[in-house]
Short mmCIF file of C-alpha atoms in Angstrom, two decimals:
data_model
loop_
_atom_site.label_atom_id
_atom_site.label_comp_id
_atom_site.label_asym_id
_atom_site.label_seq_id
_atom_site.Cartn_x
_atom_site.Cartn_y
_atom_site.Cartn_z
CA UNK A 1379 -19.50 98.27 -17.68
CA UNK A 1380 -21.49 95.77 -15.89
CA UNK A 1381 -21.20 92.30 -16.06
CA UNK A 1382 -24.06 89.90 -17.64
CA UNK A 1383 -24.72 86.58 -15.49
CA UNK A 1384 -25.97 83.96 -18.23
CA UNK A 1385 -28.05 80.86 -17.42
CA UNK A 1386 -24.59 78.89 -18.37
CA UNK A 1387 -25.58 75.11 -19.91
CA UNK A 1388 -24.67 72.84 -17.04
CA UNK A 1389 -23.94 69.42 -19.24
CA UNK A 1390 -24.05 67.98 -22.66
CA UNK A 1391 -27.62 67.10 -23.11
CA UNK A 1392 -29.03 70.00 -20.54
CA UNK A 1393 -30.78 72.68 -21.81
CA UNK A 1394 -32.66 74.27 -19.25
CA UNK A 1395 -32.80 74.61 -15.03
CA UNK A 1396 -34.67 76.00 -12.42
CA UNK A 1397 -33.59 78.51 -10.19
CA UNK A 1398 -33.84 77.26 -6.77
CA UNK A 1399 -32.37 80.04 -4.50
CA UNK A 1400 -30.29 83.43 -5.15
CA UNK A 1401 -27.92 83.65 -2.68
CA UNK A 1402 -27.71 87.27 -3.05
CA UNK A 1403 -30.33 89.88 -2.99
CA UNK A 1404 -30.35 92.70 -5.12
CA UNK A 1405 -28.10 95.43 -3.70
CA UNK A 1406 -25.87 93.08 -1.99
CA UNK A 1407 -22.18 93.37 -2.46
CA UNK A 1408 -20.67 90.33 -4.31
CA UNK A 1409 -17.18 88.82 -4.72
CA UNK A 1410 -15.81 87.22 -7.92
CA UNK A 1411 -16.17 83.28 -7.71
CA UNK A 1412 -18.47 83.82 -4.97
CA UNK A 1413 -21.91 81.44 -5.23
CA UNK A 1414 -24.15 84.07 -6.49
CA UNK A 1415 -27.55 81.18 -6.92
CA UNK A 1416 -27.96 77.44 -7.37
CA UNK A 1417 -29.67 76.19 -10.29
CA UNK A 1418 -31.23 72.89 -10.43
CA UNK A 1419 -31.53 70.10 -13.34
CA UNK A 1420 -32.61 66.64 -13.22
CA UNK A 1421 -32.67 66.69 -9.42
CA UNK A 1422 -28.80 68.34 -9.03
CA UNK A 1423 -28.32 71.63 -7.23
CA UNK A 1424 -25.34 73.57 -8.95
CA UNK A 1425 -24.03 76.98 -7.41
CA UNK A 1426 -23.41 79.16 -10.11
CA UNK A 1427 -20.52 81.77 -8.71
CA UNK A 1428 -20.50 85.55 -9.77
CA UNK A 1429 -18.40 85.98 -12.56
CA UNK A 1430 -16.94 89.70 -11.26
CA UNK A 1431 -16.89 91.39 -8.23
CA UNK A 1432 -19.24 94.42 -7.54
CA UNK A 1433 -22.55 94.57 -6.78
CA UNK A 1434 -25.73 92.48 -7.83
CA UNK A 1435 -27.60 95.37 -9.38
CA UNK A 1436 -30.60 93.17 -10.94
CA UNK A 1437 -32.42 90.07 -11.20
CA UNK A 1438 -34.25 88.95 -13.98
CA UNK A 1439 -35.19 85.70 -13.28
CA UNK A 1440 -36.96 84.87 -10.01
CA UNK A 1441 -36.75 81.84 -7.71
CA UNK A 1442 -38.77 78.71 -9.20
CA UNK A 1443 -38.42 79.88 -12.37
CA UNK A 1444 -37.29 77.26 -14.96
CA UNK A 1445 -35.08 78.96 -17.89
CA UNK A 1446 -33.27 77.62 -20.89
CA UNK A 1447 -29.70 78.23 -21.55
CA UNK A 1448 -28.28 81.58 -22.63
CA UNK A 1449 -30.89 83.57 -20.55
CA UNK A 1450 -29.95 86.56 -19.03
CA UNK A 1451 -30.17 85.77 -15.09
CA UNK A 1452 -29.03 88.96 -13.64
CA UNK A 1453 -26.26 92.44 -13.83
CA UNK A 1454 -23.15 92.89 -11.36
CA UNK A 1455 -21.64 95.59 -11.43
CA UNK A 1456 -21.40 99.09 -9.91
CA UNK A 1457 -24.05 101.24 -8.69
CA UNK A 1458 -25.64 103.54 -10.88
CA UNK A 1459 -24.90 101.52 -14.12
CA UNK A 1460 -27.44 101.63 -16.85
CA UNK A 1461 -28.97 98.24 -17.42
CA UNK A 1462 -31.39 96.53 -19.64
CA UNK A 1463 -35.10 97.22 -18.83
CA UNK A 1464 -35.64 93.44 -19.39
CA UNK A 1465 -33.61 90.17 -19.96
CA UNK A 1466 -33.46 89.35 -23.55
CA UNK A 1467 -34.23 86.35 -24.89
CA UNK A 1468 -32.08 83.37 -24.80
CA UNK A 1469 -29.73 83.16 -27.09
CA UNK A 1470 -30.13 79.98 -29.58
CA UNK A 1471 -26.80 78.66 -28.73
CA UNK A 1472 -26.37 78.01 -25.11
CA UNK A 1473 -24.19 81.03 -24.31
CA UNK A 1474 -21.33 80.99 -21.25
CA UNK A 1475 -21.47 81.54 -17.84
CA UNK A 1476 -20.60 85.16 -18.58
CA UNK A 1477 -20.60 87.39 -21.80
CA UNK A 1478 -18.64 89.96 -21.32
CA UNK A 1479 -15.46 87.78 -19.63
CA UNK A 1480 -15.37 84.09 -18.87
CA UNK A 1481 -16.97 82.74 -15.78
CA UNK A 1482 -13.64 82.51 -13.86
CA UNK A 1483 -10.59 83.48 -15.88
CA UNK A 1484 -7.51 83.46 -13.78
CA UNK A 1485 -4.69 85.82 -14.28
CA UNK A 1486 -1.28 83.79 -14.66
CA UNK A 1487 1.36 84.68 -12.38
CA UNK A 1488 3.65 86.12 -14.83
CA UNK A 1489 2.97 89.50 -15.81
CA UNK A 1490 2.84 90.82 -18.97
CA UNK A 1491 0.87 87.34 -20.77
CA UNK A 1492 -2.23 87.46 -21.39
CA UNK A 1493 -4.65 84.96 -19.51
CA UNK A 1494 -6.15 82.03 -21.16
CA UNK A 1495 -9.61 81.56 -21.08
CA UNK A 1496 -10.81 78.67 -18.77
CA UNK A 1497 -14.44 79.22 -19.16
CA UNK A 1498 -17.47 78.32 -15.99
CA UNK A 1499 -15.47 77.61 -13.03
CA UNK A 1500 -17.39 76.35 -10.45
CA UNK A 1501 -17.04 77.73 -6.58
CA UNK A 1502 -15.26 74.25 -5.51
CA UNK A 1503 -12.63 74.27 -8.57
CA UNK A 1504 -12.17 78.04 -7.52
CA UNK A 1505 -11.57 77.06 -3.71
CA UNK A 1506 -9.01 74.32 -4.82
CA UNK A 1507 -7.02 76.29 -7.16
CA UNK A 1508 -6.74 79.29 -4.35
CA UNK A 1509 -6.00 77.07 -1.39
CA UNK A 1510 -3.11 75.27 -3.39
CA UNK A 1511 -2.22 78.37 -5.42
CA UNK A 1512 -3.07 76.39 -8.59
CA UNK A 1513 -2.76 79.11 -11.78
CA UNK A 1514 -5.87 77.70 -13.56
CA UNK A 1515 -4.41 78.79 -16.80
CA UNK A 1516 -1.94 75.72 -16.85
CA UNK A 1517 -4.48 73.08 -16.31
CA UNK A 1518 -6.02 71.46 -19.47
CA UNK A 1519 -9.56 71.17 -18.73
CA UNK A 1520 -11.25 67.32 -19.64
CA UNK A 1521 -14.75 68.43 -18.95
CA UNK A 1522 -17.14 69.52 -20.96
CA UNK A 1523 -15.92 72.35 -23.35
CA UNK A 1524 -12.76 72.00 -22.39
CA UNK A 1525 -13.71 72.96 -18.54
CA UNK A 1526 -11.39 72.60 -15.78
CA UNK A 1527 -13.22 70.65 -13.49
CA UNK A 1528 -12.62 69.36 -9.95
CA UNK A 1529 -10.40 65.93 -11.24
CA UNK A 1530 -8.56 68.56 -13.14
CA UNK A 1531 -7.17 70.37 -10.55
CA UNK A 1532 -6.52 67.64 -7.61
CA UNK A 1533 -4.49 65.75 -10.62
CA UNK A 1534 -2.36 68.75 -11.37
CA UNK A 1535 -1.89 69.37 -7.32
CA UNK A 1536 -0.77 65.52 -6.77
CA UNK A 1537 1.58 65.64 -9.82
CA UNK A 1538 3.36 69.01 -8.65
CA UNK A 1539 3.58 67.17 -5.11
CA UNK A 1540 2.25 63.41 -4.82
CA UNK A 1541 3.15 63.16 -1.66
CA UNK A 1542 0.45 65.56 -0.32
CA UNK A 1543 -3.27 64.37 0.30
CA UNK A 1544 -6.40 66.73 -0.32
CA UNK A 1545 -7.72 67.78 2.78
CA UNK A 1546 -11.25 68.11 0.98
CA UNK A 1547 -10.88 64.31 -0.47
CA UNK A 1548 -14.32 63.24 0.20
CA UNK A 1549 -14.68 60.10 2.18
CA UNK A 1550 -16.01 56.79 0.21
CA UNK A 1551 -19.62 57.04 1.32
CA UNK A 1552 -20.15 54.40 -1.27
CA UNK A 1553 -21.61 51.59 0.10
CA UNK A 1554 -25.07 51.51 -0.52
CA UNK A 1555 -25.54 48.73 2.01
CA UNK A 1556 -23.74 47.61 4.51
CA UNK A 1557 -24.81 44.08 5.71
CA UNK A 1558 -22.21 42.07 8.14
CA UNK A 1559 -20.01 40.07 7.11
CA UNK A 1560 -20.66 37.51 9.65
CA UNK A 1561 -24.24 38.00 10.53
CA UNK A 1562 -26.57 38.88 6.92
CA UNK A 1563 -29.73 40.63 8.84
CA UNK A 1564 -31.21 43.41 7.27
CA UNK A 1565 -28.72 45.84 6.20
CA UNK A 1566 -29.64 48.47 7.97
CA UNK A 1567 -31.46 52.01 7.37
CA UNK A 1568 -29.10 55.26 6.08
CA UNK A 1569 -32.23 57.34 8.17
CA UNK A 1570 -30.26 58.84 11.19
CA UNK A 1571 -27.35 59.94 8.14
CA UNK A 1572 -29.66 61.10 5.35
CA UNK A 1573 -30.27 65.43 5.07
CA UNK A 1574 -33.07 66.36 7.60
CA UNK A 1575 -36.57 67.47 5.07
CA UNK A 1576 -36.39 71.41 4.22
CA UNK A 1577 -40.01 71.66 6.43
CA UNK A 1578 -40.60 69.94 9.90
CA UNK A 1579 -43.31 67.34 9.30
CA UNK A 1580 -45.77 68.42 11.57
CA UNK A 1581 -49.38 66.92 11.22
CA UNK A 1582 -51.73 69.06 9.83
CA UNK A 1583 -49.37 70.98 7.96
CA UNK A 1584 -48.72 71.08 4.30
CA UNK A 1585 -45.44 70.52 3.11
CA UNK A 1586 -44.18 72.52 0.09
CA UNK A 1587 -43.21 70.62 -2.64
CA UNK A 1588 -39.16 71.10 -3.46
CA UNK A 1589 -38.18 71.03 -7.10
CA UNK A 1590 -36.59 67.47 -6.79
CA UNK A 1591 -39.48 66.53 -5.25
CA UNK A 1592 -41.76 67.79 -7.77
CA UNK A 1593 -39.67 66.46 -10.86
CA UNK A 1594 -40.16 62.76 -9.08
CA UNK A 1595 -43.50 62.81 -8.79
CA UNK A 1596 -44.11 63.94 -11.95
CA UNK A 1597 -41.33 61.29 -13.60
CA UNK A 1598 -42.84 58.29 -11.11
CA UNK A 1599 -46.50 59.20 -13.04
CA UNK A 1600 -45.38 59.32 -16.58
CA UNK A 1601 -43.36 56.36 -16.38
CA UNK A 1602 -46.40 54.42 -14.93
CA UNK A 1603 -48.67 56.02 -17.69
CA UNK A 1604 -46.12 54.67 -20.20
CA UNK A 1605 -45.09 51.11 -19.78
CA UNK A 1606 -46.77 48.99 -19.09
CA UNK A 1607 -44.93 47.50 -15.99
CA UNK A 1608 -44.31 43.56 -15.01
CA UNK A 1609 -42.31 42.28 -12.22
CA UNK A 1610 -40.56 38.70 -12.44
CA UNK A 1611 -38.97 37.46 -9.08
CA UNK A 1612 -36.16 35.22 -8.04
CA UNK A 1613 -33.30 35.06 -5.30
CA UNK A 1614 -29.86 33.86 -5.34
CA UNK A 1615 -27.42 32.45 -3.18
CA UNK A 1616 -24.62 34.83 -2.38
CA UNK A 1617 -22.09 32.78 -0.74
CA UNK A 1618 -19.38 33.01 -3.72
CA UNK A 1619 -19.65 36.70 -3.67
CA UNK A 1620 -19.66 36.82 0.25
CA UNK A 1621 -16.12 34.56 0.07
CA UNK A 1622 -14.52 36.57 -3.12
CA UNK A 1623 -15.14 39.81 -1.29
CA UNK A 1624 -14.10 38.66 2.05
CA UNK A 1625 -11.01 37.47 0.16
CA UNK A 1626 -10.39 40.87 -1.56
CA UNK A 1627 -12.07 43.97 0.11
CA UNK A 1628 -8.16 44.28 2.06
CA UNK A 1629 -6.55 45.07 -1.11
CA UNK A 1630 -9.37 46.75 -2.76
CA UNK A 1631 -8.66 49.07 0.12
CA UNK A 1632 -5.09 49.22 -0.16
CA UNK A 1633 -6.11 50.95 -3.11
CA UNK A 1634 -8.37 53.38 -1.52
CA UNK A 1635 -11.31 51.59 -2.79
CA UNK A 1636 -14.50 50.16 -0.71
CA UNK A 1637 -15.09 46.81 -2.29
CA UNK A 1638 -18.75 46.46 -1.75
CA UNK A 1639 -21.99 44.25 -2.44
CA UNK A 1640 -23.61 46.76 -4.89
CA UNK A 1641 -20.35 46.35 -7.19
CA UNK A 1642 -20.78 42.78 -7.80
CA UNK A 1643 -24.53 43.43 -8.68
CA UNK A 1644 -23.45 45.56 -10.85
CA UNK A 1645 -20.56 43.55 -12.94
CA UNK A 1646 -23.76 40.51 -13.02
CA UNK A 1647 -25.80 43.12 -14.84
CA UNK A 1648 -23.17 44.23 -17.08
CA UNK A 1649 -23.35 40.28 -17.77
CA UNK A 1650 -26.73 39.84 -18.17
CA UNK A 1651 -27.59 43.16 -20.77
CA UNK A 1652 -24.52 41.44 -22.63
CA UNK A 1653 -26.41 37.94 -22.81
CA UNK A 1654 -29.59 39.58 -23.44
CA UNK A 1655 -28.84 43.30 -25.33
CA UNK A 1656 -33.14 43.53 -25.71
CA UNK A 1657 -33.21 44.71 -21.93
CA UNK A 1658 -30.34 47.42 -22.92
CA UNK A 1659 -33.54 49.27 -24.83
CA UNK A 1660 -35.76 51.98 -25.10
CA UNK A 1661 -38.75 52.33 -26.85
CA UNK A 1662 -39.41 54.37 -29.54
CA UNK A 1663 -42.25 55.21 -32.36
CA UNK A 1664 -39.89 54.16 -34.78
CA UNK A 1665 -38.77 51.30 -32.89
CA UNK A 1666 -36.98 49.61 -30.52
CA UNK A 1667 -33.58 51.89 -30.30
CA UNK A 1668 -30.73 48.94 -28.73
CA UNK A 1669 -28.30 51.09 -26.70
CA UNK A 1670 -24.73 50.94 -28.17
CA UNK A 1671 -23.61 52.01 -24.12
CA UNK A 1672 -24.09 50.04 -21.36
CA UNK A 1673 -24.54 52.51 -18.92
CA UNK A 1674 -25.96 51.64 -15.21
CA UNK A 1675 -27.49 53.91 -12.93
CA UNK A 1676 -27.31 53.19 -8.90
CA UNK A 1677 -30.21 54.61 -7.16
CA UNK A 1678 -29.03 56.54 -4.28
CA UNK A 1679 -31.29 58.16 -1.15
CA UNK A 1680 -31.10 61.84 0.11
CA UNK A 1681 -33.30 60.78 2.59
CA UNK A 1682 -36.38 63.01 2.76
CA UNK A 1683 -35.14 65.16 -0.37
CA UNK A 1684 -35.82 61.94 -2.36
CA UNK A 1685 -33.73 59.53 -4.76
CA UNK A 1686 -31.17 60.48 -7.43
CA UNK A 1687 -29.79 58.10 -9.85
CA UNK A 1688 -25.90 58.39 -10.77
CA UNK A 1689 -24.93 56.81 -14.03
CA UNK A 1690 -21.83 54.77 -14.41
CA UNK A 1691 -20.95 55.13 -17.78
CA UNK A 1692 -19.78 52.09 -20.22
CA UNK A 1693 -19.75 50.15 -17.42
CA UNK A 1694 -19.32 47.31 -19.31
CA UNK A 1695 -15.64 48.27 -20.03
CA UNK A 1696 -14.79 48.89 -16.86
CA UNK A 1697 -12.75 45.97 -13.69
CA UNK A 1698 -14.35 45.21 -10.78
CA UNK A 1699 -11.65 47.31 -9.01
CA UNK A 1700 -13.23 50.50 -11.64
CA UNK A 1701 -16.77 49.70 -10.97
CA UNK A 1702 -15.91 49.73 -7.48
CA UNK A 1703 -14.33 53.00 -7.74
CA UNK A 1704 -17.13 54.34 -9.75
CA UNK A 1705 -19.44 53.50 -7.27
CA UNK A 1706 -17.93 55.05 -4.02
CA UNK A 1707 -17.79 58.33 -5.97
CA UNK A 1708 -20.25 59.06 -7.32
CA UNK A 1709 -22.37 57.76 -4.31
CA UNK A 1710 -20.73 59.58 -2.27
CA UNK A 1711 -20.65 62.65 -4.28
CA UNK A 1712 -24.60 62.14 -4.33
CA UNK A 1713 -25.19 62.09 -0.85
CA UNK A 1714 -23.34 65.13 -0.35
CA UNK A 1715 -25.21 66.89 -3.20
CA UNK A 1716 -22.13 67.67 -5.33
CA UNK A 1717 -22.96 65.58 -8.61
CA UNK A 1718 -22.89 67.06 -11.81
CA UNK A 1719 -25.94 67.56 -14.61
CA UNK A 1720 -23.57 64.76 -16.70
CA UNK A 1721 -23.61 62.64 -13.72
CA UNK A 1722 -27.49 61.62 -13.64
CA UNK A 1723 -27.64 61.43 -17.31
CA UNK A 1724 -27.78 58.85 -20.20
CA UNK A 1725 -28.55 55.97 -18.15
CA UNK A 1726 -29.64 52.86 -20.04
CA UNK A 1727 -30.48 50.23 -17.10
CA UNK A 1728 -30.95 50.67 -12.85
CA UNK A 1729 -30.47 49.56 -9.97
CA UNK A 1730 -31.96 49.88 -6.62
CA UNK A 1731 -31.08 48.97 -3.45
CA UNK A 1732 -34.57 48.79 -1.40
CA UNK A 1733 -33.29 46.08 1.16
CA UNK A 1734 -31.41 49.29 3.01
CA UNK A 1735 -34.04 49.46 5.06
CA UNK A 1736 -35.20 45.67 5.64
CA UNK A 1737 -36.96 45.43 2.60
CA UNK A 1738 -37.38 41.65 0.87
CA UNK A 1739 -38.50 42.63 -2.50
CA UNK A 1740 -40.74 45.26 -4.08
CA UNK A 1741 -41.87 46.49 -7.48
CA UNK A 1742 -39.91 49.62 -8.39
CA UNK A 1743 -41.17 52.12 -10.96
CA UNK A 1744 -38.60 52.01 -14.16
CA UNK A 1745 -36.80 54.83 -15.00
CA UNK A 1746 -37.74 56.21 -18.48
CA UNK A 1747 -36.69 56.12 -20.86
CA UNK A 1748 -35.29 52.75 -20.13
CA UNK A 1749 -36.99 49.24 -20.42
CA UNK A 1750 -36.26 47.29 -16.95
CA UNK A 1751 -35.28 48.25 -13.47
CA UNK A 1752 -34.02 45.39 -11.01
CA UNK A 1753 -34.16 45.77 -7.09
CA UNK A 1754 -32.29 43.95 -4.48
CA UNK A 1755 -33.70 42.97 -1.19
CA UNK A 1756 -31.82 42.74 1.80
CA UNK A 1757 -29.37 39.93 2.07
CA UNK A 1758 -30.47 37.33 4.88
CA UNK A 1759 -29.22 34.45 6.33
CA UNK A 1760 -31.87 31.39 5.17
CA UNK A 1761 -31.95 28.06 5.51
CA UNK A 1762 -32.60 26.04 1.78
CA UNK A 1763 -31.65 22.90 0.52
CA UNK A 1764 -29.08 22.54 -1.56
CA UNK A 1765 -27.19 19.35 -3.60
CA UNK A 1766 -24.20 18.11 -1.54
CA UNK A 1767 -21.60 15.06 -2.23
CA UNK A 1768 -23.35 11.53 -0.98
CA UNK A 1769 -21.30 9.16 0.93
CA UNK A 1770 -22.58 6.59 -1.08
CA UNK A 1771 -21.92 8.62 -4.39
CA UNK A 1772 -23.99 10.91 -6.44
CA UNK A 1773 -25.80 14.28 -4.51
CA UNK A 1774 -28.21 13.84 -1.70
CA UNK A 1775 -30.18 16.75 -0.68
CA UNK A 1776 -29.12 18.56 3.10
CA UNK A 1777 -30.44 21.56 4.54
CA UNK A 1778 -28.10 24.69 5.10
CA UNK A 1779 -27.64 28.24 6.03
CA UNK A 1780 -26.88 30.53 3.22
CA UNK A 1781 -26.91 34.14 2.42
CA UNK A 1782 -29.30 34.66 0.44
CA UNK A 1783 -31.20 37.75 -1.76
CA UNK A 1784 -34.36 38.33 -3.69
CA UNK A 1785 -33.94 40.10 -6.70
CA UNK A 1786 -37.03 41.48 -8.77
CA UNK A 1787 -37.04 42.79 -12.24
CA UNK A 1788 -39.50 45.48 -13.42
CA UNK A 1789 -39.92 45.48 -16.94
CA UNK A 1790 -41.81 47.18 -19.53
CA UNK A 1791 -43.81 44.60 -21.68
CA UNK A 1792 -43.70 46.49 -24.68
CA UNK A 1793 -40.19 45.35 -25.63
CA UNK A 1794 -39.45 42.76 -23.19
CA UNK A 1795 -42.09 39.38 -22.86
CA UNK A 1796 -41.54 37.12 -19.70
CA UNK A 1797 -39.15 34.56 -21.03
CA UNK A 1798 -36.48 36.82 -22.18
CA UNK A 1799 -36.90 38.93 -18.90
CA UNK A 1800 -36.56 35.90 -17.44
CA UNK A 1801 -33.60 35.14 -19.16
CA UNK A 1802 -31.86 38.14 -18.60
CA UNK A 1803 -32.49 37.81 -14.17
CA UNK A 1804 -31.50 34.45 -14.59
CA UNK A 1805 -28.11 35.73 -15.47
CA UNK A 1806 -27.99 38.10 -13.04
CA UNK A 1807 -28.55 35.18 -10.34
CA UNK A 1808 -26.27 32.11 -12.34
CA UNK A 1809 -23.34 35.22 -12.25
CA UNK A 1810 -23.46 35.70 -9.00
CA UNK A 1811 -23.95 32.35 -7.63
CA UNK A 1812 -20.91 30.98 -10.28
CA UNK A 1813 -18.97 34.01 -8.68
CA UNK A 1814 -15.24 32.95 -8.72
#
């Protein structure tokens, strides 16, 4: 009997994707847990692996296409198998990977038990469990639907022997920018490291538009044709931060963890939607709907590809050590195109890092449906005056160096006026520059 690939539901609050690229063509031979197409939502490519082994007999649903949940996608199975003329409906309950067995069910090693159902597998959690002969029917699964995910499986390998390291541990790529230590110039472009385009940008040519890039353009207009945007400016002085991190990035990394500027931006948010819950918002016709979560999204580049947004969820509960963590992940995990739907969702304020490439300050675009967006310029060495002991008693003004940042707050006027956006960047600044 052939076996029915299902448009599986990717994350909580995602209902639909676009198919981006089969990896198979009809008639080709497939393996089980091989990555039969990738699916895309909200800017994340997914492979979705072929839940049996066989061959892909039909398609239903062709590249570009966008689909909800529970659609029928295509058959494997053997040649000559009678198949539907055309793919059903979706079912009104997002449906599994696969209907007629789970996605990747793995037979335990003792014979004679039956297997336990571990529901969509995806092709990494599959690679894992078969290059550390992991029985996938032992590991609880904490994601969603009780799926095993990635986590799932490293945690069960480095109990059964901590002293082994994951060859496939991805490298903290978290550092959004990377100014010196010593010398705060412009940070720096991530240019030469970023994915080359998907076309060569020759002039005169048209470029096709990808799906990511399509869902930012058309997320970029609707935001602008729904707040009404206003940008409020000011800079602080970062030396606090510059000596606290200096002081602690050695056993930050002792713990594996890349202690860097972007975190401390971060905790001073977490601060200032505290202090001021109004910019934790969205805007609704009933109201203004105050977000019980404070959950921060980082924007992060894919170069030509565009920007995706990873969300650090209730990151107001979470260390500076966590943040930190938090941060080199899923960054990471962004740049090499290996975040999940979850990942980019439920975001409630952002942050954006424009002074990678040199950048003082600009006026970003918020990300709806939140209320404010604040960008950070690149840090620079400055001179300013500042207030300094007087021999002769009191504070005398003196000229120094200092690192300093401009930091600009986009916000949308129909829930915040200038004096409490105001308020709210001026905690952002007084929390950095009080930094202890």
């Amino acid at each position: 009997m052939a076996t029915k690939v299902i448009m599986p539901q990717l994350g909580e609050s995602v209902v639909e994707g676009t198919i981006t690229k089969w990896l198979k063509a009809e008639g080709e031979p497939v393996s089980e847990f091989d990555p039969l197409l990738e699916i895309n939502t909200d800017k994340v490519d997914t492979e979705v692996p072929s839940p049996a082994g066989g061959t892909l007999l039909k398609v239903y649903v062709p590249e570009g296409q966008t689909v909800r949940a529970g659609t029928l996608l295509a058959m494997v199975g053997k040649p000559g198998e009678s198949l539907p003329v055309e793919a059903p409906a979706p079912a009104e309950a997002p449906a599994r990977a696969v209907e007629s067995k789970p996605a990747a069910t793995v037979e335990p090693k003792s014979a004679g038990k039956p297997a336990r159902e571990t529901g969509f597998i995806s092709p990494v959690v599959a690679r894992i469990a078969a290059e550390h002969d992991v029985d996938l029917t032992k590991i609880t699964g904490t994601g969603q639907g009780g799926r095993v995910t990635r986590k799932d499986v490293l945690a069960f390998v480095e109990k059964r022997a901590p002293a082994a390291v994951a060859p496939w541990d991805t490298p903290s790529l978290g550092e959004l920018f990377r100014p010196s230590e010593e010398v705060f110039g412009p940070q720096g472009t991530t240019a030469a490291k970023e994915a080359p385009s998907e076309a060569p940008a020759t002039p005169g040519t048209i470029l096709p538009l990808s799906v990511v890039r399509k869902a930012i353009a058309d997320h970029m207009v609707r935001s602008r044709h729904t707040s009404p945007h206003v940008t409020t400016v000011m800079e602080a002085d970062l030396s606090r931060v510059v000596a606290h991190r200096l002081a602690n990035k050695d056993a930050f990394a002792r713990d594996g963890v890349n202690l860097t500027f972007t975190t401390y931006f971060v905790s001073a948010c977490v601060a200032a939607l505290k202090a001021v819950p109004l910019a934790n918002a969205s805007w609704t016709d009933e109201g203004i709907h105050l977000h019980r979560q404070v959950n921060i999204g980082v924007a992060v580049s894919m170069g030509e590809q565009g920007l995706i947004v990873p969300v650090i969820k209730d990151s107001d509960q979470k260390s500076l050590l966590a943040l930190a963590r938090a941060l080199n992940d899923l960054s990471g995990r962004a740049r090499g195109h290996q975040l999940k739907p979850d990942e980019v969702q439920g975001g409630t304020f952002t942050i954006t890092n424009h002074g990678v490439s040199g950048s003082l300050f600009a006026t970003p675009i918020i990300n709806q449906p939140q209320c404010a967006i604040l960008g950070v310029g690149a840090i620079q060495k400055r001179v300013v005056v500042v207030e300094a002991p007087s021999p002769a008693g009191g504070a005398a003004d003196v000229i120094a160096i200092r690192p300093m940042v401009y930091l600009t707050l986009t916000f949308d006027h129909r829930i915040l006026d200038g004096a409490i956006a105001d308020a709210f960047l001026g905690k952002v600044v007084s929390t950095l520059q009080a930094w202890a």
